JSON list of C-alpha atoms in Angstrom, two decimals:
[
{"chain": "A", "resi": 20, "resn": "MET", "atom": "CA", "xyz": [-26.87, 32.56, -50.46]},
{"chain": "A", "resi": 21, "resn": "THR", "atom": "CA", "xyz": [-28.05, 33.95, -47.16]},
{"chain": "A", "resi": 22, "resn": "GLY", "atom": "CA", "xyz": [-24.94, 35.77, -45.94]},
{"chain": "A", "resi": 23, "resn": "LYS", "atom": "CA", "xyz": [-23.90, 32.93, -43.62]},
{"chain": "A", "resi": 24, "resn": "ALA", "atom": "CA", "xyz": [-20.16, 32.30, -43.28]},
{"chain": "A", "resi": 25, "resn": "LEU", "atom": "CA", "xyz": [-18.13, 29.46, -41.80]},
{"chain": "A", "resi": 26, "resn": "LEU", "atom": "CA", "xyz": [-15.02, 30.15, -39.73]},
{"chain": "A", "resi": 27, "resn": "PHE", "atom": "CA", "xyz": [-12.53, 27.73, -38.17]},
{"chain": "A", "resi": 28, "resn": "ILE", "atom": "CA", "xyz": [-10.29, 29.05, -35.39]},
{"chain": "A", "resi": 29, "resn": "ASN", "atom": "CA", "xyz": [-7.46, 27.49, -33.44]},
{"chain": "A", "resi": 30, "resn": "GLY", "atom": "CA", "xyz": [-9.17, 25.61, -30.58]},
{"chain": "A", "resi": 31, "resn": "VAL", "atom": "CA", "xyz": [-10.18, 21.97, -30.49]},
{"chain": "A", "resi": 32, "resn": "PRO", "atom": "CA", "xyz": [-10.94, 20.86, -34.07]},
{"chain": "A", "resi": 33, "resn": "PRO", "atom": "CA", "xyz": [-14.45, 19.59, -34.83]},
{"chain": "A", "resi": 34, "resn": "LYS", "atom": "CA", "xyz": [-14.76, 15.81, -34.98]},
{"chain": "A", "resi": 35, "resn": "ILE", "atom": "CA", "xyz": [-17.21, 16.10, -37.88]},
{"chain": "A", "resi": 36, "resn": "LEU", "atom": "CA", "xyz": [-16.93, 18.84, -40.47]},
{"chain": "A", "resi": 37, "resn": "PRO", "atom": "CA", "xyz": [-20.13, 20.80, -41.23]},
{"chain": "A", "resi": 38, "resn": "ALA", "atom": "CA", "xyz": [-21.86, 20.69, -44.62]},
{"chain": "A", "resi": 39, "resn": "PHE", "atom": "CA", "xyz": [-20.26, 23.34, -46.81]},
{"chain": "A", "resi": 40, "resn": "ARG", "atom": "CA", "xyz": [-23.23, 24.10, -49.07]},
{"chain": "A", "resi": 41, "resn": "ALA", "atom": "CA", "xyz": [-24.91, 26.21, -46.36]},
{"chain": "A", "resi": 42, "resn": "TYR", "atom": "CA", "xyz": [-22.20, 28.91, -46.55]},
{"chain": "A", "resi": 43, "resn": "PHE", "atom": "CA", "xyz": [-21.31, 31.60, -49.03]},
{"chain": "A", "resi": 44, "resn": "LEU", "atom": "CA", "xyz": [-17.90, 32.16, -47.40]},
{"chain": "A", "resi": 45, "resn": "ILE", "atom": "CA", "xyz": [-15.58, 29.59, -45.81]},
{"chain": "A", "resi": 46, "resn": "SER", "atom": "CA", "xyz": [-12.53, 30.76, -43.90]},
{"chain": "A", "resi": 47, "resn": "CYS", "atom": "CA", "xyz": [-10.04, 29.93, -41.19]},
{"chain": "A", "resi": 48, "resn": "THR", "atom": "CA", "xyz": [-7.29, 31.47, -39.11]},
{"chain": "A", "resi": 49, "resn": "ASP", "atom": "CA", "xyz": [-3.73, 30.36, -39.80]},
{"chain": "A", "resi": 50, "resn": "GLY", "atom": "CA", "xyz": [-3.64, 28.14, -36.70]},
{"chain": "A", "resi": 51, "resn": "ALA", "atom": "CA", "xyz": [-6.78, 26.30, -37.81]},
{"chain": "A", "resi": 52, "resn": "PHE", "atom": "CA", "xyz": [-5.29, 25.84, -41.28]},
{"chain": "A", "resi": 53, "resn": "HIS", "atom": "CA", "xyz": [-2.92, 23.22, -39.80]},
{"chain": "A", "resi": 54, "resn": "TYR", "atom": "CA", "xyz": [-5.65, 21.03, -38.33]},
{"chain": "A", "resi": 55, "resn": "LEU", "atom": "CA", "xyz": [-7.81, 21.36, -41.44]},
{"chain": "A", "resi": 56, "resn": "LYS", "atom": "CA", "xyz": [-4.93, 19.92, -43.47]},
{"chain": "A", "resi": 57, "resn": "GLU", "atom": "CA", "xyz": [-4.60, 17.04, -41.01]},
{"chain": "A", "resi": 58, "resn": "LYS", "atom": "CA", "xyz": [-8.33, 16.31, -41.30]},
{"chain": "A", "resi": 59, "resn": "ASN", "atom": "CA", "xyz": [-8.08, 16.27, -45.11]},
{"chain": "A", "resi": 60, "resn": "PHE", "atom": "CA", "xyz": [-10.31, 19.31, -45.42]},
{"chain": "A", "resi": 61, "resn": "PRO", "atom": "CA", "xyz": [-10.72, 20.32, -49.10]},
{"chain": "A", "resi": 62, "resn": "LEU", "atom": "CA", "xyz": [-8.50, 23.40, -48.86]},
{"chain": "A", "resi": 63, "resn": "GLU", "atom": "CA", "xyz": [-9.66, 24.68, -52.25]},
{"chain": "A", "resi": 64, "resn": "LYS", "atom": "CA", "xyz": [-13.02, 25.49, -50.62]},
{"chain": "A", "resi": 65, "resn": "LEU", "atom": "CA", "xyz": [-11.41, 28.10, -48.36]},
{"chain": "A", "resi": 66, "resn": "ASP", "atom": "CA", "xyz": [-12.10, 31.66, -49.46]},
{"chain": "A", "resi": 67, "resn": "PHE", "atom": "CA", "xyz": [-9.37, 33.04, -47.22]},
{"chain": "A", "resi": 68, "resn": "ILE", "atom": "CA", "xyz": [-6.90, 32.17, -44.45]},
{"chain": "A", "resi": 69, "resn": "SER", "atom": "CA", "xyz": [-6.03, 35.04, -42.13]},
{"chain": "A", "resi": 70, "resn": "GLY", "atom": "CA", "xyz": [-3.27, 35.53, -39.57]},
{"chain": "A", "resi": 71, "resn": "ASP", "atom": "CA", "xyz": [0.40, 36.46, -39.23]},
{"chain": "A", "resi": 72, "resn": "PHE", "atom": "CA", "xyz": [1.65, 33.14, -40.71]},
{"chain": "A", "resi": 73, "resn": "ASP", "atom": "CA", "xyz": [4.75, 32.97, -38.53]},
{"chain": "A", "resi": 74, "resn": "SER", "atom": "CA", "xyz": [4.47, 29.19, -38.32]},
{"chain": "A", "resi": 75, "resn": "HIS", "atom": "CA", "xyz": [3.70, 28.45, -41.96]},
{"chain": "A", "resi": 76, "resn": "SER", "atom": "CA", "xyz": [5.96, 26.77, -44.47]},
{"chain": "A", "resi": 77, "resn": "GLY", "atom": "CA", "xyz": [5.53, 24.02, -47.03]},
{"chain": "A", "resi": 78, "resn": "ILE", "atom": "CA", "xyz": [3.83, 23.12, -50.26]},
{"chain": "A", "resi": 79, "resn": "ASP", "atom": "CA", "xyz": [0.25, 23.77, -49.15]},
{"chain": "A", "resi": 80, "resn": "GLU", "atom": "CA", "xyz": [1.11, 27.32, -48.12]},
{"chain": "A", "resi": 81, "resn": "ASN", "atom": "CA", "xyz": [2.67, 27.95, -51.53]},
{"chain": "A", "resi": 82, "resn": "ILE", "atom": "CA", "xyz": [-0.32, 26.52, -53.43]},
{"chain": "A", "resi": 83, "resn": "TYR", "atom": "CA", "xyz": [-2.90, 28.55, -51.50]},
{"chain": "A", "resi": 84, "resn": "ALA", "atom": "CA", "xyz": [-0.79, 31.67, -50.90]},
{"chain": "A", "resi": 85, "resn": "GLU", "atom": "CA", "xyz": [-3.24, 33.82, -52.91]},
{"chain": "A", "resi": 86, "resn": "LYS", "atom": "CA", "xyz": [-5.88, 33.10, -50.26]},
{"chain": "A", "resi": 87, "resn": "PHE", "atom": "CA", "xyz": [-3.72, 34.34, -47.37]},
{"chain": "A", "resi": 88, "resn": "ILE", "atom": "CA", "xyz": [-4.68, 37.64, -45.75]},
{"chain": "A", "resi": 89, "resn": "TYR", "atom": "CA", "xyz": [-1.85, 38.96, -43.60]},
{"chain": "A", "resi": 90, "resn": "THR", "atom": "CA", "xyz": [-3.19, 40.47, -40.33]},
{"chain": "A", "resi": 91, "resn": "PRO", "atom": "CA", "xyz": [-0.23, 41.42, -38.11]},
{"chain": "A", "resi": 92, "resn": "ASP", "atom": "CA", "xyz": [-2.11, 43.68, -35.63]},
{"chain": "A", "resi": 93, "resn": "GLN", "atom": "CA", "xyz": [-1.08, 42.34, -32.20]},
{"chain": "A", "resi": 94, "resn": "ASP", "atom": "CA", "xyz": [-3.73, 44.41, -30.42]},
{"chain": "A", "resi": 95, "resn": "LYS", "atom": "CA", "xyz": [-6.45, 42.10, -31.79]},
{"chain": "A", "resi": 96, "resn": "THR", "atom": "CA", "xyz": [-6.84, 38.34, -31.74]},
{"chain": "A", "resi": 97, "resn": "ASP", "atom": "CA", "xyz": [-6.87, 36.30, -34.94]},
{"chain": "A", "resi": 98, "resn": "PHE", "atom": "CA", "xyz": [-10.55, 35.58, -34.27]},
{"chain": "A", "resi": 99, "resn": "GLU", "atom": "CA", "xyz": [-11.43, 39.27, -34.10]},
{"chain": "A", "resi": 100, "resn": "LYS", "atom": "CA", "xyz": [-9.49, 40.07, -37.27]},
{"chain": "A", "resi": 101, "resn": "ALA", "atom": "CA", "xyz": [-11.18, 37.22, -39.14]},
{"chain": "A", "resi": 102, "resn": "LEU", "atom": "CA", "xyz": [-14.61, 38.49, -38.08]},
{"chain": "A", "resi": 103, "resn": "GLU", "atom": "CA", "xyz": [-13.73, 41.96, -39.37]},
{"chain": "A", "resi": 104, "resn": "ILE", "atom": "CA", "xyz": [-12.88, 40.49, -42.77]},
{"chain": "A", "resi": 105, "resn": "LEU", "atom": "CA", "xyz": [-16.10, 38.47, -42.87]},
{"chain": "A", "resi": 106, "resn": "LEU", "atom": "CA", "xyz": [-18.12, 41.55, -41.97]},
{"chain": "A", "resi": 107, "resn": "GLU", "atom": "CA", "xyz": [-16.42, 43.55, -44.72]},
{"chain": "A", "resi": 108, "resn": "ARG", "atom": "CA", "xyz": [-17.28, 40.78, -47.21]},
{"chain": "A", "resi": 109, "resn": "GLY", "atom": "CA", "xyz": [-20.97, 40.89, -46.41]},
{"chain": "A", "resi": 110, "resn": "ALA", "atom": "CA", "xyz": [-21.45, 38.19, -43.78]},
{"chain": "A", "resi": 111, "resn": "LYS", "atom": "CA", "xyz": [-24.48, 38.56, -41.55]},
{"chain": "A", "resi": 112, "resn": "GLU", "atom": "CA", "xyz": [-24.15, 35.24, -39.71]},
{"chain": "A", "resi": 113, "resn": "VAL", "atom": "CA", "xyz": [-21.02, 33.28, -38.79]},
{"chain": "A", "resi": 114, "resn": "ASP", "atom": "CA", "xyz": [-20.80, 29.68, -37.59]},
{"chain": "A", "resi": 115, "resn": "VAL", "atom": "CA", "xyz": [-17.57, 29.21, -35.64]},
{"chain": "A", "resi": 116, "resn": "TYR", "atom": "CA", "xyz": [-15.74, 25.94, -34.95]},
{"chain": "A", "resi": 117, "resn": "GLY", "atom": "CA", "xyz": [-12.68, 25.61, -32.74]},
{"chain": "A", "resi": 118, "resn": "ALA", "atom": "CA", "xyz": [-13.48, 28.34, -30.21]},
{"chain": "A", "resi": 119, "resn": "SER", "atom": "CA", "xyz": [-13.47, 26.13, -27.11]},
{"chain": "A", "resi": 120, "resn": "GLY", "atom": "CA", "xyz": [-11.12, 23.57, -25.61]},
{"chain": "A", "resi": 121, "resn": "GLY", "atom": "CA", "xyz": [-7.46, 24.01, -24.83]},
{"chain": "A", "resi": 122, "resn": "GLU", "atom": "CA", "xyz": [-6.43, 27.00, -22.74]},
{"chain": "A", "resi": 123, "resn": "MET", "atom": "CA", "xyz": [-9.42, 28.61, -21.05]},
{"chain": "A", "resi": 124, "resn": "ASP", "atom": "CA", "xyz": [-8.14, 32.16, -21.44]},
{"chain": "A", "resi": 125, "resn": "HIS", "atom": "CA", "xyz": [-8.50, 31.70, -25.21]},
{"chain": "A", "resi": 126, "resn": "PHE", "atom": "CA", "xyz": [-12.08, 30.51, -24.77]},
{"chain": "A", "resi": 127, "resn": "LEU", "atom": "CA", "xyz": [-13.00, 33.48, -22.56]},
{"chain": "A", "resi": 128, "resn": "GLY", "atom": "CA", "xyz": [-11.26, 35.81, -24.97]},
{"chain": "A", "resi": 129, "resn": "ASN", "atom": "CA", "xyz": [-13.32, 34.40, -27.85]},
{"chain": "A", "resi": 130, "resn": "LEU", "atom": "CA", "xyz": [-16.53, 35.08, -25.91]},
{"chain": "A", "resi": 131, "resn": "THR", "atom": "CA", "xyz": [-15.46, 38.67, -25.31]},
{"chain": "A", "resi": 132, "resn": "VAL", "atom": "CA", "xyz": [-14.73, 39.17, -28.99]},
{"chain": "A", "resi": 133, "resn": "ALA", "atom": "CA", "xyz": [-18.12, 37.70, -29.95]},
{"chain": "A", "resi": 134, "resn": "TYR", "atom": "CA", "xyz": [-19.83, 40.06, -27.50]},
{"chain": "A", "resi": 135, "resn": "LYS", "atom": "CA", "xyz": [-18.24, 43.04, -29.28]},
{"chain": "A", "resi": 136, "resn": "PHE", "atom": "CA", "xyz": [-19.76, 41.90, -32.59]},
{"chain": "A", "resi": 137, "resn": "LYS", "atom": "CA", "xyz": [-23.17, 40.72, -31.30]},
{"chain": "A", "resi": 138, "resn": "ASP", "atom": "CA", "xyz": [-25.08, 43.71, -32.72]},
{"chain": "A", "resi": 139, "resn": "VAL", "atom": "CA", "xyz": [-23.64, 43.38, -36.24]},
{"chain": "A", "resi": 140, "resn": "LEU", "atom": "CA", "xyz": [-23.07, 39.61, -36.65]},
{"chain": "A", "resi": 141, "resn": "LYS", "atom": "CA", "xyz": [-25.08, 36.61, -35.54]},
{"chain": "A", "resi": 142, "resn": "ILE", "atom": "CA", "xyz": [-22.25, 34.39, -34.24]},
{"chain": "A", "resi": 143, "resn": "THR", "atom": "CA", "xyz": [-22.93, 30.79, -33.26]},
{"chain": "A", "resi": 144, "resn": "PHE", "atom": "CA", "xyz": [-20.20, 28.63, -31.77]},
{"chain": "A", "resi": 145, "resn": "PHE", "atom": "CA", "xyz": [-20.21, 24.84, -32.18]},
{"chain": "A", "resi": 146, "resn": "ASP", "atom": "CA", "xyz": [-18.28, 22.18, -30.27]},
{"chain": "A", "resi": 147, "resn": "GLU", "atom": "CA", "xyz": [-18.70, 18.50, -29.40]},
{"chain": "A", "resi": 148, "resn": "PHE", "atom": "CA", "xyz": [-21.21, 19.32, -26.64]},
{"chain": "A", "resi": 149, "resn": "GLY", "atom": "CA", "xyz": [-23.55, 21.64, -28.50]},
{"chain": "A", "resi": 150, "resn": "SER", "atom": "CA", "xyz": [-23.79, 25.27, -29.55]},
{"chain": "A", "resi": 151, "resn": "TYR", "atom": "CA", "xyz": [-23.70, 28.64, -27.82]},
{"chain": "A", "resi": 152, "resn": "PHE", "atom": "CA", "xyz": [-24.37, 32.21, -28.85]},
{"chain": "A", "resi": 153, "resn": "PHE", "atom": "CA", "xyz": [-25.35, 35.67, -27.62]},
{"chain": "A", "resi": 154, "resn": "SER", "atom": "CA", "xyz": [-29.13, 35.92, -27.64]},
{"chain": "A", "resi": 155, "resn": "PRO", "atom": "CA", "xyz": [-31.13, 38.72, -29.21]},
{"chain": "A", "resi": 156, "resn": "LYS", "atom": "CA", "xyz": [-33.66, 40.33, -26.86]},
{"chain": "A", "resi": 157, "resn": "ASN", "atom": "CA", "xyz": [-36.42, 38.16, -28.33]},
{"chain": "A", "resi": 158, "resn": "LEU", "atom": "CA", "xyz": [-35.53, 34.56, -29.12]},
{"chain": "A", "resi": 159, "resn": "VAL", "atom": "CA", "xyz": [-37.43, 31.38, -29.97]},
{"chain": "A", "resi": 160, "resn": "LEU", "atom": "CA", "xyz": [-35.56, 28.07, -29.83]},
{"chain": "A", "resi": 161, "resn": "GLU", "atom": "CA", "xyz": [-37.34, 25.41, -31.88]},
{"chain": "A", "resi": 162, "resn": "ASP", "atom": "CA", "xyz": [-37.39, 21.62, -31.50]},
{"chain": "A", "resi": 163, "resn": "VAL", "atom": "CA", "xyz": [-35.45, 21.62, -28.22]},
{"chain": "A", "resi": 164, "resn": "LYS", "atom": "CA", "xyz": [-37.67, 19.56, -25.89]},
{"chain": "A", "resi": 165, "resn": "GLY", "atom": "CA", "xyz": [-35.57, 17.79, -23.27]},
{"chain": "A", "resi": 166, "resn": "LYS", "atom": "CA", "xyz": [-32.35, 19.56, -24.18]},
{"chain": "A", "resi": 167, "resn": "ILE", "atom": "CA", "xyz": [-30.25, 21.31, -21.55]},
{"chain": "A", "resi": 168, "resn": "ILE", "atom": "CA", "xyz": [-30.36, 25.08, -21.95]},
{"chain": "A", "resi": 169, "resn": "SER", "atom": "CA", "xyz": [-28.09, 27.31, -19.89]},
{"chain": "A", "resi": 170, "resn": "LEU", "atom": "CA", "xyz": [-28.64, 31.05, -19.63]},
{"chain": "A", "resi": 171, "resn": "TYR", "atom": "CA", "xyz": [-25.49, 32.90, -18.68]},
{"chain": "A", "resi": 172, "resn": "PRO", "atom": "CA", "xyz": [-25.59, 36.67, -18.04]},
{"chain": "A", "resi": 173, "resn": "PHE", "atom": "CA", "xyz": [-22.73, 38.56, -19.69]},
{"chain": "A", "resi": 174, "resn": "PRO", "atom": "CA", "xyz": [-22.30, 40.29, -17.30]},
{"chain": "A", "resi": 175, "resn": "MET", "atom": "CA", "xyz": [-25.97, 40.96, -16.48]},
{"chain": "A", "resi": 176, "resn": "THR", "atom": "CA", "xyz": [-29.42, 40.39, -17.99]},
{"chain": "A", "resi": 177, "resn": "GLU", "atom": "CA", "xyz": [-32.38, 42.53, -16.87]},
{"chain": "A", "resi": 178, "resn": "ASN", "atom": "CA", "xyz": [-36.09, 41.64, -16.84]},
{"chain": "A", "resi": 179, "resn": "ILE", "atom": "CA", "xyz": [-35.74, 38.24, -18.45]},
{"chain": "A", "resi": 180, "resn": "THR", "atom": "CA", "xyz": [-38.84, 36.11, -19.04]},
{"chain": "A", "resi": 181, "resn": "THR", "atom": "CA", "xyz": [-38.84, 32.57, -20.40]},
{"chain": "A", "resi": 182, "resn": "GLU", "atom": "CA", "xyz": [-41.49, 30.11, -21.56]},
{"chain": "A", "resi": 183, "resn": "GLY", "atom": "CA", "xyz": [-41.04, 26.38, -22.00]},
{"chain": "A", "resi": 184, "resn": "LEU", "atom": "CA", "xyz": [-38.22, 25.79, -19.52]},
{"chain": "A", "resi": 185, "resn": "ASN", "atom": "CA", "xyz": [-38.41, 23.54, -16.46]},
{"chain": "A", "resi": 186, "resn": "TRP", "atom": "CA", "xyz": [-37.48, 26.49, -14.22]},
{"chain": "A", "resi": 187, "resn": "PRO", "atom": "CA", "xyz": [-39.11, 29.53, -15.84]},
{"chain": "A", "resi": 188, "resn": "LEU", "atom": "CA", "xyz": [-38.18, 33.15, -15.23]},
{"chain": "A", "resi": 189, "resn": "THR", "atom": "CA", "xyz": [-40.66, 36.02, -15.08]},
{"chain": "A", "resi": 190, "resn": "ASN", "atom": "CA", "xyz": [-39.30, 39.57, -15.25]},
{"chain": "A", "resi": 191, "resn": "GLU", "atom": "CA", "xyz": [-36.23, 38.55, -13.28]},
{"chain": "A", "resi": 192, "resn": "ASN", "atom": "CA", "xyz": [-32.59, 39.61, -13.33]},
{"chain": "A", "resi": 193, "resn": "LEU", "atom": "CA", "xyz": [-29.48, 37.52, -13.83]},
{"chain": "A", "resi": 194, "resn": "ASP", "atom": "CA", "xyz": [-26.02, 38.70, -12.84]},
{"chain": "A", "resi": 195, "resn": "ILE", "atom": "CA", "xyz": [-22.65, 37.02, -13.26]},
{"chain": "A", "resi": 196, "resn": "LEU", "atom": "CA", "xyz": [-21.80, 37.69, -9.59]},
{"chain": "A", "resi": 197, "resn": "THR", "atom": "CA", "xyz": [-25.07, 36.79, -7.90]},
{"chain": "A", "resi": 198, "resn": "ARG", "atom": "CA", "xyz": [-27.35, 34.62, -10.03]},
{"chain": "A", "resi": 199, "resn": "ILE", "atom": "CA", "xyz": [-26.89, 32.67, -13.25]},
{"chain": "A", "resi": 200, "resn": "GLY", "atom": "CA", "xyz": [-29.22, 30.28, -15.09]},
{"chain": "A", "resi": 201, "resn": "THR", "atom": "CA", "xyz": [-27.19, 27.19, -15.95]},
{"chain": "A", "resi": 202, "resn": "ARG", "atom": "CA", "xyz": [-28.40, 23.59, -16.42]},
{"chain": "A", "resi": 203, "resn": "ASN", "atom": "CA", "xyz": [-32.06, 24.33, -17.08]},
{"chain": "A", "resi": 204, "resn": "PHE", "atom": "CA", "xyz": [-33.88, 22.18, -19.63]},
{"chain": "A", "resi": 205, "resn": "ALA", "atom": "CA", "xyz": [-36.73, 22.49, -22.10]},
{"chain": "A", "resi": 206, "resn": "LEU", "atom": "CA", "xyz": [-40.16, 21.07, -21.26]},
{"chain": "A", "resi": 207, "resn": "GLU", "atom": "CA", "xyz": [-41.63, 22.14, -24.60]},
{"chain": "A", "resi": 208, "resn": "ASN", "atom": "CA", "xyz": [-40.54, 21.85, -28.22]},
{"chain": "A", "resi": 209, "resn": "ASP", "atom": "CA", "xyz": [-40.29, 25.64, -28.44]},
{"chain": "A", "resi": 210, "resn": "VAL", "atom": "CA", "xyz": [-38.64, 27.81, -25.81]},
{"chain": "A", "resi": 211, "resn": "LYS", "atom": "CA", "xyz": [-39.14, 31.59, -25.74]},
{"chain": "A", "resi": 212, "resn": "ILE", "atom": "CA", "xyz": [-36.67, 34.00, -24.14]},
{"chain": "A", "resi": 213, "resn": "GLU", "atom": "CA", "xyz": [-37.16, 37.74, -23.76]},
{"chain": "A", "resi": 214, "resn": "PHE", "atom": "CA", "xyz": [-35.17, 40.35, -21.87]},
{"chain": "A", "resi": 215, "resn": "GLU", "atom": "CA", "xyz": [-34.88, 44.14, -21.80]},
{"chain": "A", "resi": 216, "resn": "ARG", "atom": "CA", "xyz": [-31.22, 45.02, -21.22]},
{"chain": "A", "resi": 217, "resn": "GLY", "atom": "CA", "xyz": [-27.79, 43.46, -20.92]},
{"chain": "A", "resi": 218, "resn": "GLY", "atom": "CA", "xyz": [-26.11, 40.49, -22.54]},
{"chain": "A", "resi": 219, "resn": "LEU", "atom": "CA", "xyz": [-27.22, 36.86, -22.45]},
{"chain": "A", "resi": 220, "resn": "LEU", "atom": "CA", "xyz": [-25.15, 33.88, -23.53]},
{"chain": "A", "resi": 221, "resn": "VAL", "atom": "CA", "xyz": [-27.25, 30.82, -24.39]},
{"chain": "A", "resi": 222, "resn": "PHE", "atom": "CA", "xyz": [-25.76, 27.30, -24.30]},
{"chain": "A", "resi": 223, "resn": "LEU", "atom": "CA", "xyz": [-27.79, 24.58, -26.04]},
{"chain": "A", "resi": 224, "resn": "SER", "atom": "CA", "xyz": [-26.82, 20.92, -25.63]},
{"chain": "A", "resi": 225, "resn": "GLN", "atom": "CA", "xyz": [-26.66, 18.56, -28.60]},
{"chain": "A", "resi": 226, "resn": "VAL", "atom": "CA", "xyz": [-28.69, 15.85, -26.87]},
{"chain": "A", "resi": 227, "resn": "ALA", "atom": "CA", "xyz": [-31.74, 15.67, -24.62]},
{"chain": "A", "resi": 228, "resn": "GLU", "atom": "CA", "xyz": [-31.24, 15.37, -20.87]},
{"chain": "A", "resi": 229, "resn": "THR", "atom": "CA", "xyz": [-32.56, 11.80, -20.91]},
{"chain": "A", "resi": 230, "resn": "GLU", "atom": "CA", "xyz": [-29.75, 10.79, -23.28]},
{"chain": "A", "resi": 231, "resn": "LEU", "atom": "CA", "xyz": [-26.95, 12.06, -21.00]}
]
């Protein structure tokens, strides 16, 4: 396997579950464990369930108790603690479902956690609208013609240049307080993004602009 892990956390559950064969580790936080049961997820495929388990009781918890990893540290979120476990177990990439929706402070907190790990884990979030992730300094997006691509500085992005977008950038700066790059779209199949310093959050829509 390639070192790619799958993680479910306690936001809005995915409507369609991803294909499991792409992952060498499959995990969830204890809050996500509840919605996975409701969606008839094959719980035996979980490698671990992490959290404080305050809300857990019942037959499923007893059957899969050996997969529970107790993480009581209240100074870290369940998402952060799950990422630490995945990193320790050799993950290099993590696909995350359930990070958005619900209370927005949780969503923003999840982005902050992902930013902390961006240099050691390639984290990609998925929801019903598309995917989003922190970009490396050199990125090529393939087969994206017509799709909406938003570039969001986190909190700033210096000397960014893009190719293939409707509104290109050439050695320009983005800043969360003065200028962001949302709701752009791809004119070409491949889009190139380069920048020198800072953080850049990329949002990629599921569908082309003409389908919206």
